[in-house]
Structure formats: C-alpha cells, structure tokens
Short mmCIF file of C-alpha atoms and ligand atoms in Angstrom, two decimals:
data_model
loop_
_atom_site.label_atom_id
_atom_site.label_comp_id
_atom_site.label_asym_id
_atom_site.label_seq_id
_atom_site.Cartn_x
_atom_site.Cartn_y
_atom_site.Cartn_z
CA MET X 1192 4.72 -63.07 -17.46
CA ALA X 1193 1.61 -63.63 -19.55
CA MET X 1194 2.03 -63.92 -23.32
CA SER X 1195 -0.33 -62.30 -25.77
CA THR X 1196 -3.14 -64.52 -26.89
CA THR X 1197 -4.27 -66.42 -29.92
CA ARG X 1198 -7.70 -67.22 -28.45
CA PRO X 1199 -10.76 -66.27 -30.49
CA ASN X 1200 -12.45 -63.16 -29.17
CA PRO X 1201 -16.14 -63.73 -28.44
CA LEU X 1202 -16.61 -60.52 -26.42
CA PRO X 1203 -18.97 -57.81 -27.68
CA PRO X 1204 -17.46 -54.70 -29.31
CA LEU X 1205 -15.83 -52.28 -26.87
CA GLN X 1206 -15.33 -48.78 -28.21
CA ARG X 1207 -16.82 -46.40 -25.66
CA LEU X 1208 -16.23 -46.60 -21.93
CA LEU X 1209 -17.25 -44.62 -18.89
CA VAL X 1210 -15.08 -44.42 -15.78
CA VAL X 1211 -16.93 -43.18 -12.67
CA GLY X 1212 -14.90 -41.09 -10.21
CA SER X 1213 -12.66 -38.04 -9.99
CA GLY X 1214 -9.40 -39.17 -8.42
CA GLY X 1215 -5.93 -40.13 -9.58
CA ARG X 1216 -7.04 -43.75 -9.74
CA GLU X 1217 -9.74 -42.89 -12.26
CA ASN X 1218 -7.36 -40.67 -14.23
CA SER X 1219 -4.95 -43.57 -14.63
CA LEU X 1220 -7.71 -46.06 -15.41
CA ALA X 1221 -9.05 -43.80 -18.16
CA TRP X 1222 -5.52 -43.38 -19.56
CA ALA X 1223 -4.88 -47.14 -19.56
CA LEU X 1224 -8.27 -48.00 -21.05
CA LEU X 1225 -7.76 -45.51 -23.87
CA ARG X 1226 -4.63 -47.38 -24.91
CA CYS X 1227 -6.55 -50.63 -25.29
CA ASN X 1228 -7.42 -52.52 -28.45
CA GLY X 1229 -10.45 -51.02 -30.19
CA VAL X 1230 -11.21 -48.35 -27.56
CA GLU X 1231 -12.12 -44.99 -29.14
CA GLU X 1232 -13.51 -42.85 -26.33
CA VAL X 1233 -13.31 -42.87 -22.55
CA TRP X 1234 -15.65 -40.61 -20.60
CA VAL X 1235 -15.02 -39.84 -16.94
CA SER X 1236 -17.75 -38.74 -14.52
CA PRO X 1237 -17.05 -36.25 -13.12
CA GLY X 1238 -13.30 -36.47 -13.82
CA ASN X 1239 -10.74 -33.83 -12.84
CA GLY X 1240 -8.50 -31.14 -14.32
CA GLY X 1241 -6.32 -33.76 -15.99
CA THR X 1242 -8.99 -35.88 -17.65
CA GLU X 1243 -8.95 -34.07 -20.96
CA GLU X 1244 -5.15 -33.94 -21.02
CA HIS X 1245 -5.38 -37.53 -22.28
CA GLN X 1246 -6.39 -37.36 -25.91
CA GLY X 1247 -9.68 -39.21 -26.43
CA CYS X 1248 -10.70 -38.78 -22.81
CA ARG X 1249 -13.60 -36.47 -21.89
CA CYS X 1250 -15.24 -35.24 -18.69
CA LEU X 1251 -18.95 -35.68 -18.07
CA ALA X 1252 -20.20 -33.38 -15.32
CA ILE X 1253 -22.26 -35.99 -13.51
CA ALA X 1254 -21.76 -36.81 -9.83
CA GLU X 1255 -20.54 -40.33 -9.09
CA THR X 1256 -23.75 -41.26 -7.24
CA ASP X 1257 -26.19 -39.62 -9.68
CA VAL X 1258 -27.52 -42.91 -11.00
CA GLU X 1259 -30.15 -41.43 -13.27
CA GLY X 1260 -27.64 -39.03 -14.81
CA LEU X 1261 -25.12 -41.84 -15.34
CA ILE X 1262 -27.66 -44.19 -16.92
CA ASN X 1263 -28.94 -41.50 -19.30
CA ALA X 1264 -25.40 -40.56 -20.30
CA CYS X 1265 -24.50 -44.21 -20.94
CA LEU X 1266 -27.55 -44.82 -23.09
CA MET X 1267 -27.09 -41.59 -25.02
CA ARG X 1268 -23.42 -42.26 -25.72
CA GLN X 1269 -23.80 -46.00 -26.29
CA ILE X 1270 -21.31 -46.88 -23.58
CA ASN X 1271 -20.15 -50.51 -23.79
CA LEU X 1272 -18.57 -50.75 -20.35
CA VAL X 1273 -18.73 -48.75 -17.11
CA VAL X 1274 -15.84 -48.98 -14.63
CA VAL X 1275 -16.75 -47.65 -11.18
CA GLY X 1276 -13.59 -46.43 -9.40
CA PRO X 1277 -14.34 -45.36 -5.81
CA GLU X 1278 -15.90 -47.21 -2.89
CA ALA X 1279 -18.67 -44.70 -2.07
CA PRO X 1280 -20.75 -45.22 -5.24
CA LEU X 1281 -20.11 -48.98 -5.08
CA ALA X 1282 -21.32 -49.13 -1.46
CA ALA X 1283 -24.33 -47.01 -2.47
CA GLY X 1284 -25.34 -49.61 -5.07
CA VAL X 1285 -24.52 -47.62 -8.21
CA ALA X 1286 -23.21 -50.75 -9.98
CA ASP X 1287 -26.47 -52.59 -9.19
CA ASP X 1288 -28.57 -49.77 -10.63
CA LEU X 1289 -26.45 -49.50 -13.79
CA ARG X 1290 -26.62 -53.28 -14.30
CA ASP X 1291 -30.39 -53.21 -13.78
CA ALA X 1292 -30.52 -50.67 -16.61
CA GLY X 1293 -28.82 -53.23 -18.88
CA LEU X 1294 -25.26 -51.86 -18.78
CA SER X 1295 -22.05 -53.88 -18.44
CA VAL X 1296 -20.36 -52.78 -15.24
CA PHE X 1297 -16.99 -53.54 -13.69
CA GLY X 1298 -17.51 -53.06 -9.95
CA PRO X 1299 -19.37 -55.04 -7.30
CA GLY X 1300 -22.93 -54.34 -6.19
CA ALA X 1301 -23.76 -52.95 -2.74
CA GLN X 1302 -23.78 -56.39 -1.13
CA GLY X 1303 -20.30 -57.27 -2.37
CA ALA X 1304 -19.02 -53.78 -1.54
CA GLN X 1305 -19.64 -54.58 2.13
CA LEU X 1306 -16.23 -56.24 1.98
CA GLU X 1307 -15.01 -52.67 2.39
CA ALA X 1308 -18.07 -50.79 3.65
CA SER X 1309 -18.47 -52.87 6.84
CA LYS X 1310 -15.37 -54.12 8.62
CA ALA X 1311 -17.55 -56.29 10.90
CA TRP X 1312 -19.23 -57.93 7.87
CA SER X 1313 -15.89 -58.49 6.23
CA LYS X 1314 -14.37 -60.00 9.41
CA THR X 1315 -17.31 -62.41 9.78
CA LEU X 1316 -16.86 -63.48 6.16
CA MET X 1317 -13.12 -64.02 6.72
CA ASP X 1318 -13.83 -66.16 9.79
CA GLU X 1319 -16.34 -68.26 7.88
CA ALA X 1320 -13.94 -68.68 4.97
CA GLY X 1321 -10.93 -69.46 7.17
CA VAL X 1322 -8.99 -66.48 5.81
CA PRO X 1323 -6.00 -65.56 8.00
CA THR X 1324 -6.69 -62.26 9.78
CA ALA X 1325 -6.08 -60.66 13.19
CA ARG X 1326 -8.18 -61.81 16.17
CA HIS X 1327 -11.06 -59.38 16.56
CA TRP X 1328 -14.14 -58.33 18.49
CA THR X 1329 -17.13 -56.42 17.10
CA VAL X 1330 -18.62 -54.07 19.70
CA HIS X 1331 -21.63 -51.73 19.81
CA THR X 1332 -21.12 -49.73 23.01
CA GLU X 1333 -18.23 -48.17 24.90
CA THR X 1334 -18.89 -50.44 27.89
CA GLU X 1335 -18.73 -53.54 25.70
CA ALA X 1336 -15.49 -52.29 24.11
CA LEU X 1337 -13.85 -51.49 27.46
CA SER X 1338 -14.74 -54.89 28.82
CA VAL X 1339 -12.93 -56.53 25.85
CA LEU X 1340 -9.92 -54.32 26.57
CA ASP X 1341 -10.10 -55.34 30.21
CA GLN X 1342 -9.97 -59.00 29.27
CA VAL X 1343 -7.17 -58.86 26.70
CA ARG X 1344 -4.99 -56.35 28.61
CA GLN X 1345 -3.03 -55.24 25.57
CA PRO X 1346 -3.22 -52.28 23.17
CA LEU X 1347 -5.64 -52.94 20.31
CA VAL X 1348 -6.32 -51.51 16.88
CA VAL X 1349 -9.62 -49.61 16.93
CA LYS X 1350 -11.58 -49.51 13.65
CA ALA X 1351 -14.80 -47.71 12.81
CA ASP X 1352 -17.06 -50.23 11.08
CA GLY X 1353 -18.14 -48.09 8.12
CA LEU X 1354 -16.48 -46.01 5.41
CA ALA X 1355 -14.45 -43.24 7.02
CA ALA X 1356 -12.31 -41.99 4.12
CA GLY X 1357 -9.23 -43.84 5.39
CA LYS X 1358 -9.38 -42.12 8.80
CA GLY X 1359 -11.35 -44.67 10.81
CA VAL X 1360 -8.41 -46.69 12.17
CA THR X 1361 -6.31 -46.02 15.28
CA VAL X 1362 -3.31 -48.23 15.90
CA ALA X 1363 -2.99 -47.62 19.64
CA ASP X 1364 0.37 -47.91 21.40
CA SER X 1365 -1.01 -48.35 24.92
CA ILE X 1366 -4.09 -49.54 26.75
CA ASP X 1367 -4.90 -45.91 27.66
CA ALA X 1368 -4.64 -44.82 24.03
CA THR X 1369 -6.92 -47.73 23.04
CA ALA X 1370 -9.52 -46.63 25.61
CA GLN X 1371 -9.28 -43.05 24.36
CA ALA X 1372 -9.77 -44.12 20.72
CA ILE X 1373 -12.83 -46.16 21.76
CA HIS X 1374 -14.21 -43.16 23.65
CA ASP X 1375 -13.66 -40.82 20.69
CA ALA X 1376 -15.28 -43.21 18.22
CA PHE X 1377 -18.41 -43.70 20.32
CA GLY X 1378 -18.39 -39.94 20.95
CA GLY X 1379 -19.14 -39.46 17.24
CA ARG X 1380 -15.69 -38.84 15.76
CA PHE X 1381 -16.57 -40.89 12.66
CA GLY X 1382 -20.29 -40.14 12.57
CA ALA X 1383 -22.50 -43.11 11.68
CA ALA X 1384 -19.43 -45.09 10.51
CA GLY X 1385 -18.38 -45.35 14.19
CA CYS X 1386 -21.63 -46.69 15.71
CA GLN X 1387 -20.11 -50.15 15.57
CA LEU X 1388 -16.40 -50.79 16.07
CA VAL X 1389 -14.05 -53.64 15.31
CA LEU X 1390 -11.27 -54.08 17.86
CA GLU X 1391 -8.33 -56.01 16.53
CA GLU X 1392 -5.15 -57.56 17.79
CA ARG X 1393 -2.15 -55.61 16.57
CA LEU X 1394 -0.03 -57.39 13.96
CA GLU X 1395 3.52 -56.61 12.87
CA GLY X 1396 5.17 -56.83 9.47
CA PRO X 1397 5.46 -55.11 6.09
CA GLU X 1398 2.24 -54.32 4.24
CA VAL X 1399 1.45 -55.15 0.64
CA SER X 1400 -1.61 -54.66 -1.57
CA VAL X 1401 -2.85 -57.45 -3.84
CA PHE X 1402 -5.54 -56.84 -6.46
CA ALA X 1403 -7.62 -59.60 -8.01
CA LEU X 1404 -9.88 -58.96 -10.99
CA CYS X 1405 -12.96 -61.06 -10.47
CA ASP X 1406 -15.84 -62.16 -12.73
CA GLY X 1407 -17.94 -63.75 -10.00
CA GLU X 1408 -16.31 -67.17 -10.53
CA ARG X 1409 -12.69 -66.64 -11.48
CA LEU X 1410 -9.81 -64.49 -10.26
CA LEU X 1411 -6.92 -62.85 -12.07
CA LEU X 1412 -4.20 -61.49 -9.78
CA LEU X 1413 -2.17 -58.38 -10.66
CA PRO X 1414 1.43 -57.84 -9.51
CA PRO X 1415 1.59 -56.89 -5.81
CA ALA X 1416 2.16 -53.23 -4.95
CA GLN X 1417 3.41 -51.45 -1.86
CA ASP X 1418 1.76 -48.23 -0.73
CA HIS X 1419 3.19 -45.60 1.66
CA LYS X 1420 0.37 -44.49 3.94
CA ARG X 1421 2.12 -41.99 6.22
CA LEU X 1422 2.49 -38.37 5.18
CA LYS X 1423 6.16 -37.90 6.01
CA ASP X 1424 9.53 -39.44 5.27
CA GLY X 1425 10.50 -42.35 7.50
CA ASP X 1426 6.82 -43.39 7.80
CA LYS X 1427 6.14 -40.51 10.18
CA GLY X 1428 3.15 -38.20 10.45
CA PRO X 1429 -0.55 -38.92 10.01
CA ASN X 1430 -2.09 -41.64 7.86
CA THR X 1431 -3.10 -40.54 4.38
CA GLY X 1432 -4.80 -42.13 1.39
CA GLY X 1433 -1.29 -43.03 0.16
CA MET X 1434 1.74 -40.89 -0.72
CA GLY X 1435 3.40 -43.17 -3.26
CA ALA X 1436 3.79 -46.78 -4.30
CA TYR X 1437 5.81 -49.21 -6.33
CA ALA X 1438 5.16 -52.46 -8.17
CA PRO X 1439 5.85 -55.30 -8.48
CA ALA X 1440 6.68 -55.44 -4.77
CA PRO X 1441 9.38 -58.10 -4.25
CA LEU X 1442 7.89 -58.71 -0.78
CA LEU X 1443 5.67 -61.28 -2.48
CA ASP X 1444 7.30 -63.43 -5.14
CA ALA X 1445 5.29 -65.75 -7.39
CA ALA X 1446 5.11 -68.41 -4.64
CA GLY X 1447 4.01 -65.81 -2.07
CA LEU X 1448 1.36 -64.50 -4.43
CA ASP X 1449 0.11 -68.03 -4.91
CA VAL X 1450 -0.24 -68.43 -1.13
CA VAL X 1451 -2.37 -65.26 -1.10
CA HIS X 1452 -4.41 -66.64 -4.00
CA GLN X 1453 -5.05 -69.98 -2.28
CA GLN X 1454 -5.40 -68.86 1.35
CA VAL X 1455 -7.06 -65.48 0.95
CA LEU X 1456 -8.67 -64.72 -2.40
CA LYS X 1457 -10.12 -68.10 -3.39
CA PRO X 1458 -11.84 -68.75 -0.05
CA THR X 1459 -13.11 -65.15 0.03
CA LEU X 1460 -14.68 -65.49 -3.40
CA GLU X 1461 -16.17 -68.85 -2.35
CA ALA X 1462 -17.69 -67.24 0.76
CA LEU X 1463 -19.12 -64.40 -1.34
CA LYS X 1464 -20.68 -66.95 -3.69
CA GLN X 1465 -22.15 -68.85 -0.75
CA ARG X 1466 -23.91 -65.64 0.25
CA GLY X 1467 -25.37 -65.42 -3.24
CA ILE X 1468 -23.09 -62.51 -4.22
CA ASP X 1469 -21.99 -62.38 -7.85
CA TYR X 1470 -18.86 -60.27 -7.34
CA ARG X 1471 -17.65 -58.61 -10.53
CA GLY X 1472 -14.89 -56.16 -9.85
CA VAL X 1473 -11.67 -55.80 -7.87
CA ILE X 1474 -11.01 -57.60 -4.61
CA TYR X 1475 -8.23 -55.62 -2.97
CA ALA X 1476 -6.52 -57.48 -0.15
CA GLY X 1477 -4.51 -55.23 2.16
CA LEU X 1478 -2.08 -57.69 3.74
CA MET X 1479 0.45 -57.69 6.51
CA LEU X 1480 3.26 -60.19 6.01
CA THR X 1481 3.70 -61.52 9.53
CA PRO X 1482 6.19 -64.16 10.67
CA SER X 1483 3.32 -66.67 10.55
CA GLY X 1484 2.33 -65.78 6.98
CA PRO X 1485 0.14 -63.21 5.24
CA GLN X 1486 -2.82 -61.87 7.23
CA VAL X 1487 -5.60 -59.67 5.89
CA ILE X 1488 -5.62 -56.18 7.40
CA GLU X 1489 -8.55 -55.06 5.29
CA PHE X 1490 -10.45 -55.79 2.12
CA ASN X 1491 -11.45 -53.06 -0.30
CA CYS X 1492 -13.89 -53.35 -3.18
CA ARG X 1493 -11.89 -51.28 -5.72
CA PHE X 1494 -8.38 -50.52 -6.94
CA GLY X 1495 -6.04 -48.81 -4.47
CA ASP X 1496 -5.06 -45.20 -4.97
CA PRO X 1497 -2.11 -44.67 -5.73
CA GLU X 1498 -1.43 -48.37 -6.38
CA CYS X 1499 -3.68 -48.17 -9.45
CA GLN X 1500 -1.64 -45.31 -10.94
CA THR X 1501 1.48 -47.43 -10.36
CA LEU X 1502 0.07 -50.58 -11.96
CA MET X 1503 -1.78 -49.14 -14.96
CA PRO X 1504 1.36 -48.40 -17.02
CA LEU X 1505 2.30 -52.09 -16.68
CA MET X 1506 -0.99 -53.32 -18.16
CA GLY X 1507 -1.18 -54.56 -21.73
CA PRO X 1508 -3.74 -53.40 -24.32
CA GLU X 1509 -6.04 -56.29 -23.36
CA LEU X 1510 -7.02 -54.58 -20.09
CA ALA X 1511 -10.33 -53.14 -21.32
CA GLN X 1512 -11.45 -56.53 -22.62
CA VAL X 1513 -10.38 -58.22 -19.41
CA LEU X 1514 -12.48 -55.80 -17.34
CA GLN X 1515 -15.35 -56.26 -19.80
CA ALA X 1516 -15.07 -60.04 -19.43
CA CYS X 1517 -15.21 -59.63 -15.63
CA ALA X 1518 -18.33 -57.48 -16.04
CA LEU X 1519 -19.91 -60.16 -18.24
CA GLY X 1520 -18.91 -63.09 -16.01
CA CYS X 1521 -16.65 -64.71 -18.61
CA LEU X 1522 -13.06 -64.01 -17.66
CA ASP X 1523 -12.16 -67.37 -19.22
CA GLN X 1524 -13.12 -65.90 -22.61
CA ALA X 1525 -10.89 -62.81 -22.27
CA PRO X 1526 -7.57 -62.40 -24.04
CA GLU X 1527 -4.67 -63.07 -21.72
CA LEU X 1528 -3.56 -59.88 -19.99
CA PHE X 1529 -0.01 -58.96 -20.89
CA ILE X 1530 1.94 -57.45 -18.00
CA VAL X 1531 5.06 -55.47 -18.78
CA ASP X 1532 8.09 -56.84 -16.98
CA ARG X 1533 9.39 -53.50 -15.64
CA CYS X 1534 9.57 -51.69 -12.32
CA SER X 1535 6.98 -48.95 -11.80
CA ALA X 1536 7.49 -46.10 -9.31
CA CYS X 1537 4.85 -43.60 -8.23
CA VAL X 1538 5.26 -40.42 -6.15
CA VAL X 1539 2.23 -38.41 -5.04
CA ALA X 1540 2.30 -34.64 -4.64
CA ALA X 1541 -0.20 -33.32 -2.09
CA ALA X 1542 -1.37 -29.83 -1.18
CA SER X 1543 -0.06 -28.16 1.98
CA GLY X 1544 -2.32 -28.92 4.94
CA TYR X 1545 -3.14 -32.42 3.65
CA PRO X 1546 -4.69 -34.57 5.11
CA GLU X 1547 -6.51 -32.39 7.69
CA ALA X 1548 -7.16 -29.18 5.77
CA PRO X 1549 -5.63 -29.13 2.28
CA ARG X 1550 -5.15 -25.72 0.71
CA LYS X 1551 -6.96 -25.26 -2.59
CA GLY X 1552 -6.90 -22.92 -5.55
CA ASP X 1553 -3.13 -22.79 -6.24
CA ARG X 1554 -2.06 -22.69 -9.84
CA LEU X 1555 -0.10 -25.62 -11.28
CA GLU X 1556 2.92 -25.08 -13.52
CA ILE X 1557 3.72 -28.26 -15.39
CA GLN X 1558 6.80 -28.61 -17.60
CA LEU X 1559 6.84 -32.40 -17.54
CA GLN X 1560 6.25 -34.04 -20.93
CA PRO X 1561 4.88 -37.54 -20.42
CA ASP X 1562 6.31 -40.24 -22.68
CA ALA X 1563 6.25 -44.03 -22.97
CA SER X 1564 7.90 -44.48 -19.57
CA ILE X 1565 6.70 -41.49 -17.53
CA GLN X 1566 3.14 -40.40 -16.76
CA LEU X 1567 1.44 -37.57 -14.90
CA PHE X 1568 -1.91 -38.46 -13.37
CA HIS X 1569 -4.05 -35.66 -11.98
CA ALA X 1570 -6.14 -36.17 -8.82
CA GLY X 1571 -7.22 -33.07 -6.85
CA THR X 1572 -7.11 -30.60 -9.74
CA ARG X 1573 -9.62 -28.62 -11.75
CA ARG X 1574 -9.38 -26.51 -14.85
CA SER X 1575 -10.42 -22.86 -14.37
CA GLU X 1576 -12.58 -21.03 -16.88
CA GLU X 1577 -9.43 -19.37 -18.20
CA GLY X 1578 -7.93 -22.83 -18.80
CA HIS X 1579 -5.48 -22.87 -15.88
CA GLN X 1580 -4.95 -25.99 -13.83
CA LEU X 1581 -5.69 -25.31 -10.14
CA THR X 1582 -5.32 -27.46 -7.04
CA SER X 1583 -8.69 -28.60 -5.68
CA GLY X 1584 -8.01 -31.45 -3.28
CA GLY X 1585 -5.59 -33.11 -0.88
CA ARG X 1586 -3.64 -35.38 -3.18
CA VAL X 1587 -3.08 -33.22 -6.23
CA LEU X 1588 -1.29 -35.49 -8.71
CA ALA X 1589 1.11 -38.38 -9.10
CA VAL X 1590 4.17 -38.86 -11.30
CA VAL X 1591 4.77 -42.47 -12.31
CA ALA X 1592 7.84 -43.84 -14.11
CA GLN X 1593 8.92 -47.26 -15.36
CA ALA X 1594 12.44 -48.61 -15.81
CA ASP X 1595 14.41 -51.83 -15.65
CA ASP X 1596 15.12 -51.38 -11.94
CA PHE X 1597 13.62 -49.40 -9.08
CA ASP X 1598 16.60 -47.04 -8.71
CA GLN X 1599 16.15 -45.81 -12.27
CA ALA X 1600 12.36 -45.75 -11.99
CA PHE X 1601 12.38 -43.61 -8.83
CA THR X 1602 15.12 -41.32 -10.18
CA ALA X 1603 12.93 -40.69 -13.23
CA ALA X 1604 9.77 -40.20 -11.15
CA TYR X 1605 11.46 -37.65 -8.87
CA GLN X 1606 13.03 -35.87 -11.86
CA GLY X 1607 9.56 -35.71 -13.40
CA LEU X 1608 8.13 -34.31 -10.19
CA SER X 1609 10.77 -31.58 -10.15
CA GLN X 1610 9.13 -30.28 -13.33
CA VAL X 1611 5.80 -29.75 -11.58
CA HIS X 1612 5.19 -26.74 -9.33
CA PHE X 1613 2.44 -25.33 -7.16
CA ASP X 1614 2.56 -23.37 -3.92
CA GLY X 1615 2.76 -25.65 -0.91
CA ILE X 1616 3.65 -28.79 -2.90
CA THR X 1617 4.26 -31.60 -0.38
CA TYR X 1618 5.70 -35.00 -1.11
CA ARG X 1619 7.80 -37.72 0.44
CA HIS X 1620 11.41 -38.05 -0.67
CA ASP X 1621 11.79 -41.67 0.37
CA ILE X 1622 9.10 -43.49 -1.58
CA GLY X 1623 10.43 -46.91 -2.51
CA HIS X 1624 13.25 -46.81 0.08
CA GLN X 1625 12.54 -50.52 0.58
CA VAL X 1626 13.69 -51.32 -2.98
CA ARG X 1627 16.20 -48.54 -3.73
CA GLN X 1628 19.94 -48.81 -3.29
CA SER X 1629 20.56 -45.09 -3.83
P1 LIG U 2150 -7.03 -49.88 7.26
O1 LIG U 2150 -7.79 -48.62 7.01
O2 LIG U 2150 -7.86 -51.00 7.82
O3 LIG U 2150 -6.18 -50.26 6.08
O4 LIG U 2150 -5.94 -49.53 8.36
C1 LIG U 2150 -5.06 -48.45 8.18
C2 LIG U 2150 -3.70 -48.87 8.61
O5 LIG U 2150 -3.72 -49.24 9.99
C3 LIG U 2150 -3.16 -50.11 7.90
O6 LIG U 2150 -2.56 -49.80 6.69
C4 LIG U 2150 -2.15 -50.62 8.91
O7 LIG U 2150 -0.94 -49.91 8.80
C5 LIG U 2150 -2.79 -50.29 10.23
N1 LIG U 2150 -3.48 -51.47 10.78
C6 LIG U 2150 -4.77 -51.85 10.54
N2 LIG U 2150 -5.05 -53.00 11.18
C7 LIG U 2150 -3.93 -53.36 11.86
C8 LIG U 2150 -3.58 -54.45 12.70
N3 LIG U 2150 -4.46 -55.41 13.03
N4 LIG U 2150 -2.32 -54.49 13.20
C9 LIG U 2150 -1.42 -53.52 12.90
N5 LIG U 2150 -1.69 -52.47 12.11
C10 LIG U 2150 -2.92 -52.38 11.58
N1 LIG U 2151 -3.85 -46.72 -1.07
C1 LIG U 2151 -4.77 -47.31 -0.17
C2 LIG U 2151 -6.16 -47.31 -0.59
O1 LIG U 2151 -6.49 -47.02 -1.72
O2 LIG U 2151 -7.02 -47.65 0.23
#
C-alpha cells in the first residue's frame, strides 16, 4: 500500500470544497473530503438529510444542473475545488461551464462523459483502443436490430444507448426475449435514451468495479470493489443502482489490477486524448472477469454508488489534494494517496417498493453512533421542518464498516444497520457472501 509522502506540496490552498449531487455517493465524498488535510468546509449542492450530520458539511439548495447558481455560489464562498458526483450534470456539461468560469473541477466535461452517456460512442472508442469488450452491434431501427438477431441466432444483451438511470439494459435469456426487449426499447420504453440501441454478446463471469482517478494524462487506480446489483438475496429480483458492496475485492489481485490498468484504462485514456478530450475525473470500468480475461461491460464517468461509500473510509487524508491535482492536470505533483489496508463492507437500506415505486415520507429512527470504523451515509433522505429525518428516495442510506477481515466487517455493518429503523426498510442479508465464511 502507498506510504505517506515527503514530496513538496506545490498545489494551491484547499480549504473550501463543493460537492455536487444529493446521493449516498456525494454524502460519503463530502465526509471523506472533510477529513482531509487543510479542508475546513465542504458544501453539498443540493445534498440530502444527512449532509449536515457531518460536522463542517453544509447543504446549498442549488440543483445539480443549475450552472449559474453553482458558479455564483462558488465565487461567493471562494470554493477551491468542485467535485461533481453524478453522471447527469457531467453529461450536461456542468464541469465545462464551471471550468470556463475559472473554477477547479474534478469531473469530465460533456465530451468525456460520453463514455457513460452514449454506449455506442463508448463501444466505438473501445474498438479503436483495442479494449477487450463484448462483440456488439449499434442499431437505429427495430428492423435493423431484428436482422442482427436473425444472423447471430443467440440471445443478446439489449442496451439503450443513452442514460437510463441504470434501467436501460436487458440481459435476455432467449431469442424471443431479446426480440421483445428490442421491441419495447424502440416502442419508447426508455424515451430518447432508447432511439439507438447497442446489442451485445452475452458474457459470463463475476463482475468487479475499478475506479481510476485521472488528470488527463495520468491514472491512479483505487482498490477494486464488488457491487450487488440485484434487489434480493441470492442475486434475485430486479436490477437496482446497487444494494451493497465490498472492497478491496479479492477477485482482482495486484497483478489482475495491473492487467486492467494496461489493457483497459491506459488505452482508453489514450483514445480519449486522441479525440482531444482532456479527461479530469473518474474513469469507472465495470468489468466482467471472463475465462479469457477481463472484459468491459460498461464505462461510467463518475464514482459508483455504493462502491464510493465503501471505498471512502479507506482513503487517506491526501484525497482532497489528489482530486485537486486531477482537476489541475498535475497528478504527479500530488501527495501519494494513503490507502488503509482493511476490509470495507457496505450494506444499503432501501425503501419498500424500490426500484419501481419507492415509498417516501417515512420517519427514520437512528440509534447508530458512527465511529472510526463504522459510518452511516444518507442517500434518499430529507430533513423535515421539525428536524426529523424522512425517507425521500429509493436507496435511503448505507451502513459501512471496516475491519481486519470481511466476516468482522459485515458483522459490524449488519449490527449497525439493526440500529436504524424506518417503515418498509428493505435490504439484502447476503451482501459480501463471496468473501464471508459465516
Ligand atoms: P450496465 O448498465 O451496462 O452496467 O448493465 C447492467 C448489468 O447488465 C451489468 O451489471 C451486467 O450484470 C449485465 N450485463 C451488461 N452487459 C452484459 C453482457 N455483455 N453480458 C452479460 N451481462 C451483461
Ligand atoms: N453501483 C453501480 C453504479 O454506480 O453504476
């Protein structure tokens, strides 16, 4: 693991930060950034019910795509660094506009965000760069799609091209189900995101998420994490944003991570540069570890949620400066990022009805006292005028714990979760089953 540094520190002062977004990812980013060297205040726009539970962390009631509001707030509060959390503002060019206003921003511009915002664009880039990924066809009409299906004569994965809040992918089990998914997508199921589809060969293997911090030239890889996308125990039920995670995922050891660095991330960054894109933010590679090596399932232009909540407690106090150095294009000048050598376990609690129609407005009762090795990160919560915490979204919160092994970390996370109550609380009991003995 990285050692702390003795390098001189040429980076500008970094006392006041703004995190853009309202989810659990942004709650954990704000918490981690507040613990960093020299950081005094972290603002979150718009934040959630848990933002101000972290001392030094404040909500700013500005929508994540309200560029004018964000710029004014940053200038007024002398913000040194903006970290944009979610994909929607990144794809909308919020990072470009903030940079044009002279701010330091961690997060790619709209062009770079196409890595996530257009699956067809991202597939073309992977082909050009020689990045291992499933065989694929980009199609614009139902007839075109059905003729591909006719030729390949096997079930395919059907993906809406654009952002579809994690719901744009159907992994079909049969040729009929593939045809139906194609029909539904062109019938408008995903709105404009489904006007173009990517059809993909179906791959098999465990999935793992790798995050690289990027300054446009250089990459710094974080420990791999494993997400749990299905709603129910045993990987059953519908796909969700993610119901829990753990890190570091032993699926990829140091040698495996290096393969991902060399075969996936480096060539991707090179291809971005060749397109004239100065990518300063996270490259998130969603990988499937197939018998013939890692293959990219998708790229995202941001941290994963809840992988971010899982990883943040492992980050050293250099994190803010490392993100600042990415924003300034000088990662080589940043202090070395210390990464705690512990196991981190994260369990998400969702509202009943999630993901289709989550129930809102239930009151949270929280007895859990966070400490150095257990955290509570809010996501879909809001604080009522009377000061009560209420549910206000699908994934409500996450409890994250660290220990010397995964058994202890998950035992602590589940014990922590047992001290949190709201009507309809829904969570998986088997998060981390891949790495737990008990
Ligand atoms: P995505 O939104 O692209 O991450 O896809 C959602 C989920 O669909 C992934 O986490 C995988 O479990 C699954 N998936 C996507 N592409 C493929 C593929 N080519 N083969 C098998 N499963 C896939
Ligand atoms: N946890 C998966 C994602 O953030 O896309």
